[in-house]
């Protein structure tokens, strides 16, 4: 899941602006995905 906002506001720089990857159920998980190559 890719997140572009937090609490109704745009994602701040300290939380990964402009987009952050969220892995539901894995708190504090550092995903292996480094970049997005396609968005449908």
PDB file of C-alpha atoms in Angstrom:
ATOM      1  CA  UNK A   1       0.000   0.000   0.000  1.00  0.00           C
ATOM      2  CA  UNK A   2       1.369   3.437  -0.887  1.00  0.00           C
ATOM      3  CA  UNK A   3       0.412   6.346   1.384  1.00  0.00           C
ATOM      4  CA  UNK A   4       0.413   9.992   0.301  1.00  0.00           C
ATOM      5  CA  UNK A   5      -1.097  11.541   3.447  1.00  0.00           C
ATOM      6  CA  UNK A   6      -1.395  11.184   7.197  1.00  0.00           C
ATOM      7  CA  UNK A   7      -4.227  12.408   9.455  1.00  0.00           C
ATOM      8  CA  UNK A   8      -5.880  14.269   6.565  1.00  0.00           C
ATOM      9  CA  UNK A   9      -2.703  16.187   5.670  1.00  0.00           C
ATOM     10  CA  UNK A  10      -0.013  15.615   3.019  1.00  0.00           C
ATOM     11  CA  UNK A  11       2.724  13.267   4.189  1.00  0.00           C
ATOM     12  CA  UNK A  12       5.470  15.293   5.961  1.00  0.00           C
ATOM     13  CA  UNK A  13       9.146  15.035   4.959  1.00  0.00           C
ATOM     14  CA  UNK A  14      10.088  13.222   8.183  1.00  0.00           C
ATOM     15  CA  UNK A  15       7.554  10.500   7.329  1.00  0.00           C
ATOM     16  CA  UNK A  16       8.664   9.915   3.738  1.00  0.00           C
ATOM     17  CA  UNK A  17       7.078  12.677   1.597  1.00  0.00           C
ATOM     18  CA  UNK A  18       5.812  12.394  -1.115  1.00  0.00           C
ATOM     19  CA  UNK A  19       4.908   8.672  -0.784  1.00  0.00           C
ATOM     20  CA  UNK A  20       5.547   6.018   1.853  1.00  0.00           C
ATOM     21  CA  UNK A  21       5.051   2.260   1.606  1.00  0.00           C
ATOM     22  CA  UNK A  22       2.810   0.761   4.294  1.00  0.00           C
ATOM     23  CA  UNK A  23       2.757  -2.969   5.022  1.00  0.00           C
ATOM     24  CA  UNK A  24      -0.412  -3.715   7.059  1.00  0.00           C
ATOM     25  CA  UNK A  25       0.247  -5.911  10.096  1.00  0.00           C
ATOM     26  CA  UNK A  26       4.015  -5.339  10.112  1.00  0.00           C
ATOM     27  CA  UNK A  27       4.739  -2.459  12.509  1.00  0.00           C
ATOM     28  CA  UNK A  28       8.175  -0.925  11.956  1.00  0.00           C
ATOM     29  CA  UNK A  29       8.828  -3.165   8.952  1.00  0.00           C
ATOM     30  CA  UNK A  30      11.408  -1.866   6.476  1.00  0.00           C
ATOM     31  CA  UNK A  31      10.136  -3.020   3.094  1.00  0.00           C
ATOM     32  CA  UNK A  32      12.482  -4.344   0.451  1.00  0.00           C
ATOM     33  CA  UNK A  33      10.836  -2.167  -2.227  1.00  0.00           C
ATOM     34  CA  UNK A  34      13.174   0.688  -3.207  1.00  0.00           C
ATOM     35  CA  UNK A  35      11.194   2.278  -6.045  1.00  0.00           C
ATOM     36  CA  UNK A  36       7.913   2.070  -7.924  1.00  0.00           C
ATOM     37  CA  UNK A  37       8.260   1.273 -11.621  1.00  0.00           C
ATOM     38  CA  UNK A  38       4.572   1.373 -12.624  1.00  0.00           C
ATOM     39  CA  UNK A  39       1.355   2.859 -11.208  1.00  0.00           C
ATOM     40  CA  UNK A  40      -2.038   1.795 -12.618  1.00  0.00           C
TER      41      UNK A  40
END
